[in-house]
Short mmCIF file of C-alpha atoms (C1' of nucleotides) in Angstrom, two decimals:
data_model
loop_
_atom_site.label_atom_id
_atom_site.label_comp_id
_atom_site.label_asym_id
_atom_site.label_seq_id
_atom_site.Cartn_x
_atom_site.Cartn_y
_atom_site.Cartn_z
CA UNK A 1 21.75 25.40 9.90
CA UNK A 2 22.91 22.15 8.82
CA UNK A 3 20.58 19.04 7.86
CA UNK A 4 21.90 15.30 6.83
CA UNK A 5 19.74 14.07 4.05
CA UNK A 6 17.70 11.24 5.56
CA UNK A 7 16.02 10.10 2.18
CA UNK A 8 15.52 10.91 -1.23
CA UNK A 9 12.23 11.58 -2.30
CA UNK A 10 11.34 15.18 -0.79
CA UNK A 11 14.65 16.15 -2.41
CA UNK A 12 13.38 15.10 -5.71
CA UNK A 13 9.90 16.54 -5.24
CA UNK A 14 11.44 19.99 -4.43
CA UNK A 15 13.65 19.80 -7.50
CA UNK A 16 10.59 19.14 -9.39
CA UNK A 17 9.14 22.35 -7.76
CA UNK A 18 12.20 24.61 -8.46
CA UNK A 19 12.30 23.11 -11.98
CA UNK A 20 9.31 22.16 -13.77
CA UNK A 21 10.14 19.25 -15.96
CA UNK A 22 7.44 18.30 -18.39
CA UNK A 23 5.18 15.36 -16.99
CA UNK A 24 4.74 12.92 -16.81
CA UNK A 25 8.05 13.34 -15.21
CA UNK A 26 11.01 10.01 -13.98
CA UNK A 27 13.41 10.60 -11.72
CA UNK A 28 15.76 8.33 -9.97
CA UNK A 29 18.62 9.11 -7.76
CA UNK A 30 21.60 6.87 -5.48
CA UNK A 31 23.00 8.84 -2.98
CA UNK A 32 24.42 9.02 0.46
CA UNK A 33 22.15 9.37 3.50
CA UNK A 34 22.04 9.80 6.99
CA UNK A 35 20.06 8.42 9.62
CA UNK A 36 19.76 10.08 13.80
CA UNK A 37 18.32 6.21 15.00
CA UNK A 38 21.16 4.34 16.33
CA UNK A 39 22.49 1.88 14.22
CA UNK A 40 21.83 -1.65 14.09
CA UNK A 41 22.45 -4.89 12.36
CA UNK A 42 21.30 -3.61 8.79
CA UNK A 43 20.95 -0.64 9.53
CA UNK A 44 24.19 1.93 9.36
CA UNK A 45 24.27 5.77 10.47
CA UNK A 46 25.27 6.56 7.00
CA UNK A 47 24.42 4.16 3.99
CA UNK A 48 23.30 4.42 0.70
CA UNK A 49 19.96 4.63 -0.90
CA UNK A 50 18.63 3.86 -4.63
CA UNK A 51 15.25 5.28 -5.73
CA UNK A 52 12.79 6.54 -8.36
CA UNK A 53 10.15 8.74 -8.02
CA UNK A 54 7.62 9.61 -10.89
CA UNK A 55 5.07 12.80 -10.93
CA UNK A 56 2.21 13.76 -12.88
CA UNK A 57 0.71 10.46 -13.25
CA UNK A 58 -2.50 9.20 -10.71
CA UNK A 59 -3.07 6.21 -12.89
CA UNK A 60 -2.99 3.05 -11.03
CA UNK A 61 -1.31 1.17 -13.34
CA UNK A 62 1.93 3.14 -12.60
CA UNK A 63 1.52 2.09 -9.18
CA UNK A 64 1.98 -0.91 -10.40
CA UNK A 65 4.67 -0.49 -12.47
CA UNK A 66 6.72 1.01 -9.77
CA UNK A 67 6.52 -2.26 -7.70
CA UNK A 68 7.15 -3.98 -10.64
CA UNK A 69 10.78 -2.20 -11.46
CA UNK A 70 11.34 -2.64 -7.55
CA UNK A 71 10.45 -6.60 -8.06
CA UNK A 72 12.59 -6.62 -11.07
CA UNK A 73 15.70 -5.55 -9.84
CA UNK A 74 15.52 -8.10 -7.04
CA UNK A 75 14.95 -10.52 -9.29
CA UNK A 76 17.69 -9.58 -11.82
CA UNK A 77 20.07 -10.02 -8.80
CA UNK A 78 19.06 -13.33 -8.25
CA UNK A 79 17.38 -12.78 -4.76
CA UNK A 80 14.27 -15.05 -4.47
CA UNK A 81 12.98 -14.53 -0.46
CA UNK A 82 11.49 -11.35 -1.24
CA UNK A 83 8.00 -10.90 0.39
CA UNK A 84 5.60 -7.66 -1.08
CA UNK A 85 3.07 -6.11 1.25
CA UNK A 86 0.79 -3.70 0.28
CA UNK A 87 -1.86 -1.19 1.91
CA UNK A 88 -3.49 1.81 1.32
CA UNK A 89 -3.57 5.02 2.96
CA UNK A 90 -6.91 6.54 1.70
CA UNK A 91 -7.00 10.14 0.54
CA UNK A 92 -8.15 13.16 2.18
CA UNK A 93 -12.06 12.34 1.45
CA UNK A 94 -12.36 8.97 3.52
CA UNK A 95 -9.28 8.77 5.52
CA UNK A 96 -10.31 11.68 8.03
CA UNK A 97 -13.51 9.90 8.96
CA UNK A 98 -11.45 6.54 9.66
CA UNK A 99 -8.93 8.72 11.56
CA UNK A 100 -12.26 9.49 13.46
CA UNK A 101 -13.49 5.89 13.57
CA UNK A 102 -10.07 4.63 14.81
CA UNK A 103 -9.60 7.42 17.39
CA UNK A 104 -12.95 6.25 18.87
CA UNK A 105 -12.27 2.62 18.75
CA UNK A 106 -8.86 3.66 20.51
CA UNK A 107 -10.30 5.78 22.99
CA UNK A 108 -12.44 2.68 23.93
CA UNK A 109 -9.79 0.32 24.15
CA UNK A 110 -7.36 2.99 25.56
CA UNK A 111 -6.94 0.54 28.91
CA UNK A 112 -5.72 -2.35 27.13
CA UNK A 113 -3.17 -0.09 24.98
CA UNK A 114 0.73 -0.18 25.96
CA UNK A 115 1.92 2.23 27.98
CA UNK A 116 3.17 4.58 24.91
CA UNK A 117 0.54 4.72 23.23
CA UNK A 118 -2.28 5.01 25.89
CA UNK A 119 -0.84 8.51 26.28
CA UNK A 120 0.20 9.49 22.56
CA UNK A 121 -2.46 7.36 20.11
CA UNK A 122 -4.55 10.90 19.64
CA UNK A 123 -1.42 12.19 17.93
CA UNK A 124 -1.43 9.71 15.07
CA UNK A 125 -3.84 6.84 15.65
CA UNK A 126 -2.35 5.01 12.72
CA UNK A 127 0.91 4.58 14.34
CA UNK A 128 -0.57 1.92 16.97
CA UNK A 129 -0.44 -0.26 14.19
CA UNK A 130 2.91 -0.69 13.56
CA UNK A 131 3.49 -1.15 17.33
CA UNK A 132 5.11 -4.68 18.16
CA UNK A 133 4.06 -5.25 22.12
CA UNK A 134 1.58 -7.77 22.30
CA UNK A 135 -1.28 -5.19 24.22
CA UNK A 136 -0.90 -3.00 20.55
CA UNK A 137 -0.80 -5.68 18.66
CA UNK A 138 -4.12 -7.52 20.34
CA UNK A 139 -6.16 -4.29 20.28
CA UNK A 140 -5.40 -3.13 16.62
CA UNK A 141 -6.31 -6.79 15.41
CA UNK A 142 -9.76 -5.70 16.35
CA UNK A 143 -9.58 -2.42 15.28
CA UNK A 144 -11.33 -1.29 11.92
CA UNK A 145 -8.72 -1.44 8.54
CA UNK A 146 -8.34 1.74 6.76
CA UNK A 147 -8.48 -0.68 3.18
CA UNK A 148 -12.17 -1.61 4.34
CA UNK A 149 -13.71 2.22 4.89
CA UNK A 150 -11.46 3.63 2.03
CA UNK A 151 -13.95 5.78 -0.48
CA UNK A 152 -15.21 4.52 -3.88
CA UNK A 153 -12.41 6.43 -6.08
CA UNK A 154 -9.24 5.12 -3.66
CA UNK A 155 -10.79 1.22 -3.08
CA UNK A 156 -11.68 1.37 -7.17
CA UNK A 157 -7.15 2.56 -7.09
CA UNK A 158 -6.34 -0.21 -4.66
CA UNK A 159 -8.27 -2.55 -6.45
CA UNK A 160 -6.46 -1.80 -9.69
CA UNK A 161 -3.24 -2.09 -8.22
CA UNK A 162 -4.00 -5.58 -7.28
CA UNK A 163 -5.78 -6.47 -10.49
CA UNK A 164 -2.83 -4.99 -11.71
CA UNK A 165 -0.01 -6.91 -9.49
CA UNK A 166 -1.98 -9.82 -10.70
CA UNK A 167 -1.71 -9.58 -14.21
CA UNK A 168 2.00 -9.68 -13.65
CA UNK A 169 2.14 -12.39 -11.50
CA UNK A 170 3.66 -10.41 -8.78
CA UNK A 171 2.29 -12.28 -5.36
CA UNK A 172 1.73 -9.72 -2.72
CA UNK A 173 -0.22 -9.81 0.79
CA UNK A 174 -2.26 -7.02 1.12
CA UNK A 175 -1.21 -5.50 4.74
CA UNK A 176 -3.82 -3.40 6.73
CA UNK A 177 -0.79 -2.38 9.05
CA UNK A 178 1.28 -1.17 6.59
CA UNK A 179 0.94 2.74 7.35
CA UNK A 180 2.41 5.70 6.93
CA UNK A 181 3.40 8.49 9.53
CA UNK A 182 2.27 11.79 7.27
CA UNK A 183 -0.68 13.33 5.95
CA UNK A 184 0.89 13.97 2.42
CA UNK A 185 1.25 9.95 1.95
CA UNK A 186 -2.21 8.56 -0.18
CA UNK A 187 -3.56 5.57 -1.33
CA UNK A 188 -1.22 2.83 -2.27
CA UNK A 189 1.95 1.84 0.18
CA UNK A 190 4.28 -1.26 0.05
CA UNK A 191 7.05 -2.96 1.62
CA UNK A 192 9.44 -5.48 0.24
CA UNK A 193 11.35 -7.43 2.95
CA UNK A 194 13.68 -10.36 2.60
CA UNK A 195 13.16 -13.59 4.65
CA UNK A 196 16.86 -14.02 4.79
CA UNK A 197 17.89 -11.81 6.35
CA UNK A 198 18.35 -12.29 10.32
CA UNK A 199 18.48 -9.43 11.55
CA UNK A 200 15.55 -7.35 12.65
CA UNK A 201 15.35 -4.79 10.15
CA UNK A 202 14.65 -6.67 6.76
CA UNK A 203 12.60 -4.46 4.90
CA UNK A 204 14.90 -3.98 1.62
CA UNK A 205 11.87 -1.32 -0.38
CA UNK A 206 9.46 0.82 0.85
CA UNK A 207 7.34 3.02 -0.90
CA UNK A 208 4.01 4.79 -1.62
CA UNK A 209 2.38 6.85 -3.47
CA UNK A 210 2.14 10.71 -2.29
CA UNK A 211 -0.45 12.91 -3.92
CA UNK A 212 -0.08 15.59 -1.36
CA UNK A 213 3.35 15.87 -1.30
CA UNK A 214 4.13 18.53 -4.30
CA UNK A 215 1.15 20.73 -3.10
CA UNK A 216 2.98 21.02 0.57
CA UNK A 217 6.36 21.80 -0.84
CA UNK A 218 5.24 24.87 -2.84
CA UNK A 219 4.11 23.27 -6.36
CA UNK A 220 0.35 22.56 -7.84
CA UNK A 221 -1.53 19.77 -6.62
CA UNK A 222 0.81 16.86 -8.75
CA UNK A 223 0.44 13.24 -7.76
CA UNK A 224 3.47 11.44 -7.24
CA UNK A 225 4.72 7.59 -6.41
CA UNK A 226 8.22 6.23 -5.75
CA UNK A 227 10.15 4.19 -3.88
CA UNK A 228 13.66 4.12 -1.98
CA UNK A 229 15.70 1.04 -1.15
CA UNK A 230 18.61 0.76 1.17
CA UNK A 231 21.65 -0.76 -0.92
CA UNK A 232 23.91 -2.10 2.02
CA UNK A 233 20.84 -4.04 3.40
CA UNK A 234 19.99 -5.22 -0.09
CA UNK A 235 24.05 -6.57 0.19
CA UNK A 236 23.08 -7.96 3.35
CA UNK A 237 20.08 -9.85 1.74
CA UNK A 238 22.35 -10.77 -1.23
CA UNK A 239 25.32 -12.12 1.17
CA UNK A 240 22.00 -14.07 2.99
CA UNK A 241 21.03 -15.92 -0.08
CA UNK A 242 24.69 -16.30 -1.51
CA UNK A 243 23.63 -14.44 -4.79
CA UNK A 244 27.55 -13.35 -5.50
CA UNK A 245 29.99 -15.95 -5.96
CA UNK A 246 32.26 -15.74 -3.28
CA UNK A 247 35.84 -16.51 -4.22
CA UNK A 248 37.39 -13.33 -6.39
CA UNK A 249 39.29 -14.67 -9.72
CA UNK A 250 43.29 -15.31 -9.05
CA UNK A 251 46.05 -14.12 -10.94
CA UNK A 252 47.32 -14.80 -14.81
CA UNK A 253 50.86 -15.55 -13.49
CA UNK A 254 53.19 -14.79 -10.91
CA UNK A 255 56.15 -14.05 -11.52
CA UNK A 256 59.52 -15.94 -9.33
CA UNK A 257 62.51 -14.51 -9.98
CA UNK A 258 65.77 -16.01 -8.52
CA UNK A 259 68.58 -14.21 -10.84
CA UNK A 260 68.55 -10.90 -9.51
CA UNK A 261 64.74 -9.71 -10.38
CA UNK A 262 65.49 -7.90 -14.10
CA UNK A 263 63.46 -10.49 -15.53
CA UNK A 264 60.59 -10.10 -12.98
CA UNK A 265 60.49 -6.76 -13.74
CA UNK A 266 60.86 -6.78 -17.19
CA UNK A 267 57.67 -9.89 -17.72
CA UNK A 268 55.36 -8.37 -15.42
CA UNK A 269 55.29 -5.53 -17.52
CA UNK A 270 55.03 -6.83 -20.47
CA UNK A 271 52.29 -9.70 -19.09
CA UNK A 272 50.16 -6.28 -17.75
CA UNK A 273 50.59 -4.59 -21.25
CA UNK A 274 48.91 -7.26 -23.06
CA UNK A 275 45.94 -7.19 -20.51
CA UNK A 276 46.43 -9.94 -18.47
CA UNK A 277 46.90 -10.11 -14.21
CA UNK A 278 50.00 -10.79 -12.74
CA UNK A 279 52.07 -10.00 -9.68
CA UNK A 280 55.59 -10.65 -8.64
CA UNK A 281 57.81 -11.24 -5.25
CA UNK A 282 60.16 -8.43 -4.04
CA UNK A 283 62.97 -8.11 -1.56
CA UNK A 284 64.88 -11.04 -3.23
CA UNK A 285 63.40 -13.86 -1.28
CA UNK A 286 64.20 -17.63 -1.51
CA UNK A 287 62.51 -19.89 -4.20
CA UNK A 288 60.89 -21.59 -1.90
CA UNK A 289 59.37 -18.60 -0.47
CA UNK A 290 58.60 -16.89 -3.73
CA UNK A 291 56.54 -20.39 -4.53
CA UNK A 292 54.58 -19.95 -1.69
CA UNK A 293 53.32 -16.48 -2.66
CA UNK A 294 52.76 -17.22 -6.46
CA UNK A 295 50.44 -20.31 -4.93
CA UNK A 296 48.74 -18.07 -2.23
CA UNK A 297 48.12 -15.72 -5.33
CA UNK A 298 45.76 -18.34 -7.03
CA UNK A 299 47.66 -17.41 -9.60
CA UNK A 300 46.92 -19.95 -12.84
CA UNK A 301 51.21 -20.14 -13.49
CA UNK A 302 54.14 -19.26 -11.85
CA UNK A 303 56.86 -18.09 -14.34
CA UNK A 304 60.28 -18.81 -12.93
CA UNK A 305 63.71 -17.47 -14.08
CA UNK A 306 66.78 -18.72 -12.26
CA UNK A 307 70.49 -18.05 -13.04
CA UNK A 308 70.02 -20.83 -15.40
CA UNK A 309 67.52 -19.15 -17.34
CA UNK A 310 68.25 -15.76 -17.34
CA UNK A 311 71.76 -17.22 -19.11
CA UNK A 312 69.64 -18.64 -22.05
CA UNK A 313 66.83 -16.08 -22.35
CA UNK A 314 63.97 -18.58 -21.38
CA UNK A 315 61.46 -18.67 -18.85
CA UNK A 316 60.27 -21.74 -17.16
CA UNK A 317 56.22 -21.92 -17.41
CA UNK A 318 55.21 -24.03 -14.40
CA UNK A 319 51.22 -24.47 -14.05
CA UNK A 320 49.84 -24.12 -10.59
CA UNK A 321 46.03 -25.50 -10.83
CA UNK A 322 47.02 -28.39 -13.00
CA UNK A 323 48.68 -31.56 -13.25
CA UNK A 324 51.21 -30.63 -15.92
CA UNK A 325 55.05 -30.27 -16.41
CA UNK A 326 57.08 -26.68 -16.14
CA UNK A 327 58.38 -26.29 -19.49
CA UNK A 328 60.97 -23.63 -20.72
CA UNK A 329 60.18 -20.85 -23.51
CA UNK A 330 62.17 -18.18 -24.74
CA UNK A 331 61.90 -15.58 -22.72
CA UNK A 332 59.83 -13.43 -25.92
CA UNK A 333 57.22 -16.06 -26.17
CA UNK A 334 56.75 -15.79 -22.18
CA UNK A 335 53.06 -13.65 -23.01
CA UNK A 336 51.79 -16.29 -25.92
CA UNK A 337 52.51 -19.01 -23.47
CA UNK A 338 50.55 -16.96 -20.58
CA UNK A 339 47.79 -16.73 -22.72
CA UNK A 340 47.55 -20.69 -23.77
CA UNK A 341 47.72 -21.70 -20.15
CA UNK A 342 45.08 -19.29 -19.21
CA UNK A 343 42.93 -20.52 -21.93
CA UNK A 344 43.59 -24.18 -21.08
CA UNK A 345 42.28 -23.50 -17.67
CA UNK A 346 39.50 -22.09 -18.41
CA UNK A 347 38.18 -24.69 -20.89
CA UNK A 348 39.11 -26.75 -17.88
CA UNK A 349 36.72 -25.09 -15.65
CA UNK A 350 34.21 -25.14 -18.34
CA UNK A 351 34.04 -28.59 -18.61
CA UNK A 352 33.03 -29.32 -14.88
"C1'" G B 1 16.86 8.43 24.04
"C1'" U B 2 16.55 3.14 26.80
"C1'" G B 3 18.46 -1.75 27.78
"C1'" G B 4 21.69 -6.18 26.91
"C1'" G B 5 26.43 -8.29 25.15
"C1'" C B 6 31.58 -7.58 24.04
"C1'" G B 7 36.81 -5.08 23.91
"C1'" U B 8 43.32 -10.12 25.52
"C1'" A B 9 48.66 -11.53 19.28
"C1'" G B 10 47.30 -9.77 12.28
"C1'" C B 11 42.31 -12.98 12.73
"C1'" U B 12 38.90 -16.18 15.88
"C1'" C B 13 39.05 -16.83 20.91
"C1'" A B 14 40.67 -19.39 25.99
"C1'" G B 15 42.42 -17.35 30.63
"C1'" U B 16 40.13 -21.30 37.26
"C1'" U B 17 38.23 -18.62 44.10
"C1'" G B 18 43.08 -12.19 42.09
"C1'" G B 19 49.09 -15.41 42.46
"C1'" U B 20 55.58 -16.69 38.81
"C1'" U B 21 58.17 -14.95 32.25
"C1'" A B 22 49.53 -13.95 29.55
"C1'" G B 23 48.06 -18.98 26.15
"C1'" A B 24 45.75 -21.92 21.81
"C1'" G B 25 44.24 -22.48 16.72
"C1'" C B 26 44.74 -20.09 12.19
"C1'" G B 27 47.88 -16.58 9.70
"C1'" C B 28 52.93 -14.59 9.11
"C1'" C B 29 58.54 -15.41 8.90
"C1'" A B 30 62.69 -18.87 8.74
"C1'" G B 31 64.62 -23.76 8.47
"C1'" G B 32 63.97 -29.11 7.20
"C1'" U B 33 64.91 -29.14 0.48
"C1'" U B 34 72.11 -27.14 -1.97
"C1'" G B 35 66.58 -24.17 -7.88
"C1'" U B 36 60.17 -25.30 -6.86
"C1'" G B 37 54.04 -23.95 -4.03
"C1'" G B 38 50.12 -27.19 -1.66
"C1'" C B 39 50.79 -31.79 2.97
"C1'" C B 40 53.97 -32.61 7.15
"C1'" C B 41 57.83 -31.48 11.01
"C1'" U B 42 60.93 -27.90 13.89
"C1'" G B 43 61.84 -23.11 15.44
"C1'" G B 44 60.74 -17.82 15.57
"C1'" A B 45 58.59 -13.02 15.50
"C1'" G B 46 54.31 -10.67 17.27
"C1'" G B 47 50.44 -8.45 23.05
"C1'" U B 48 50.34 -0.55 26.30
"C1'" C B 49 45.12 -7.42 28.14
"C1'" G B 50 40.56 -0.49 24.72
"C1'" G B 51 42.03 3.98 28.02
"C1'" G B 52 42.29 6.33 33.03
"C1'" G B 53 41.84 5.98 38.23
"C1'" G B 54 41.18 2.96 42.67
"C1'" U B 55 41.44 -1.50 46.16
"C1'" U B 56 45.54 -5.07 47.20
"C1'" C B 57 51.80 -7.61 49.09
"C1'" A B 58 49.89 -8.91 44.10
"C1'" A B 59 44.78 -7.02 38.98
"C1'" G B 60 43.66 -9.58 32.20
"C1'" U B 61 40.68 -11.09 36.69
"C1'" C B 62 37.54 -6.92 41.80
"C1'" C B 63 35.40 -1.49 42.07
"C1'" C B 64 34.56 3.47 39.71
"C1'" C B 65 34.91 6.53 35.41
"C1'" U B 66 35.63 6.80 30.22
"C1'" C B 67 36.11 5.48 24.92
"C1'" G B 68 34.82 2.09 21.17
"C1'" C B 69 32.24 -2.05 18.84
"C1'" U B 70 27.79 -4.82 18.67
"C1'" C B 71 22.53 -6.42 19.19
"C1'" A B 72 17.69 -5.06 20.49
"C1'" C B 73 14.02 -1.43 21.92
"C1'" C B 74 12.79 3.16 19.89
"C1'" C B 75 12.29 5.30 15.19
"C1'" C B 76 11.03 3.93 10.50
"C1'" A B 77 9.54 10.73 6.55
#
RNA sequence: GUGGGCGUAGCUCAGUUGGUUAGAGCGCCAGGUUGUGGCCCUGGAGGUCGGGGGUUCAAGUCCCCUCGCUCACCCCA
């Protein structure tokens, strides 16, 4: 049998259970992975997703401090629409009798539902809530929140986390749709999503906290939290907010060689040597030609060598981005004189 | 799985009720400059019109099939 890895963390729960580490226990992982959904904008059949998990800890404060790396990195990129949601999924002593509540509130509003989930709601009542046609949408507004019959122990947990989010002045709108689809999944879920991004998938984090999740894979009851982002929508949210600059950096020099191309050969060598970018023209093209590509290569000079200067060992520096004269050096000298120009440049762009 | 949109030059796209050698802009190449880029001018190269079949005197254009891309639904562990 072969299975594509479609996310990270029951891979990293079930090394946990093979392995034992001492807890508490963090993991993180970026990997390849592989989804059956047809792709989308944002969303690719295979892409790439960046994670951590942690077990061993039920302290709400780590909740918190999970969102918090996830809020972190965004910020350290530089993206700034970045929403947080947050909800809680109960635990296994108050979120049967909601299931129960729900199910009955369903079964009395099973008319108005839409026509997928008038049929299917018994199977996971909490699903109806992430439904987008309007008939869902109208008859879960109504319907009773999970966060408002959650037990003493998980609302005193979702109230830390916010306490908590709070403290760190991370905004957040607490989200009573924001479910998950499996029983292992407890207490505290959440959902970045960018407001750039067009497209309709924009949600950039998700994650939760899964206390049952060891305990079903073959380990002792262990609570765990994590969270996985998608790293090519997280470059679609960067490309939306124009967080990278856009133009790459040009060449040192580029190298025109008239005289035969021994000296073209020779200087970009020793220009690479000493660390610095150039490029050259092949197949013995015209001057004028040559020109052109050492322009198109952005490249700060173009070092020319004609018959004339291939007869006297010099090398004709001729700056590109700047107002400036060409001006001959010996042909030894051609890397010092790379390196000034560069420099000059620079402090050039430095002062704008 | 369901539905919509789109496949024509390297790129972005025009292409009328079917009708001569399928066009534009950009890019590329050469020339105008005999040793000099950008701007401009002139010329040039480059296309199985996604593929297959059909209708027709004639198909980029109409019909059928097929492949691919794309967006949305769905899904969202």
């Amino acid at each position: 049998m072969l299975a594509l890895r479609p996310e990270g963390t029951a891979p990293v729960v079930r090394a946990y259970v093979q392995h034992r580490p001492v807890l508490p226990w963090k993991a993180w992982y970026m990997a390849p992975m592989l989804r059956h959904e047809r792709p989308q904008a944002a969303r690719y059949r295979q892409h790439h997703q960046l994670g951590i998990e942690v077990l061993g800890v039920a302290d709400a404060d780590l909740d918190v401090e999970v969102i918090w790396v996830a809020r972190e990195f965004f910020t350290v990129l530089g993206l700034a629409d970045v929403s947080l949601r947050i909800g809680s999924m109960g635990d296994a002593t108050c979120r049967p009798a909601y299931l129960v509540l729900l199910t009955e509130y369903l079964e009395a509003h099973r008319d108005e539902l839409c026509d997928e989930h008038r049929d299917r709601f018994q199977l996971n009542p909490m699903r109806v809530f992430d439904c987008k046609r309007p008939e869902c949408r109208a008859v879960t507004a109504g319907a009773p929140k999970l966060v408002d019959h959650l037990c003493d122990a998980c609302a005193a947990h979702f109230e830390r986390v916010r306490e908590g989010l709070k403290s760190l002045g991370i905004s957040f709108e607490v989200d009573p749709r924001l479910v998950r689809g499996f029983d292992y999944y407890t207490r505290t879920t959440f959902e970045f999503a960018s407001g750039a991004i067009e497209a309709a998938q924009n949600a950039l984090c998700g994650g939760g906290r899964y206390d049952g999740l060891v305990e079903m894979l073959g380990g002792d009851p262990t609570p765990g939290i994590g969270f996985g982002m998608g790293i090519e929508r997280l470059l679609v949210a960067c490309d939306a907010e124009g967080v990278f600059p856009v133009d790459p950096p040009g060449l040192d020099a580029f190298v025109v060689d008239v005289a035969g191309g021994e000296a073209a050969r020779a200087i970009t060598t020793r220009l690479r040597d000493a660390g610095l970018a150039c490029d050259r023209a092949f197949d013995g093209r015209s001057m004028k030609a040559q020109m052109k590509l050492a322009d198109r290569s952005g490249a700060t000079v173009a070092l020319i060598v004609g018959p004339a200067e291939a007869a006297s060992g010099t090398v004709l520096v001729r700056p590109l981005r700047s107002e400036g004269d060409q001006v001959p050096v010996p042909a030894d000298a051609v890397v010092d004189a790379v390196v000034d120009a560069v420099r000059r440049a620079a402090g050039l762009e430095d002062r704008r």
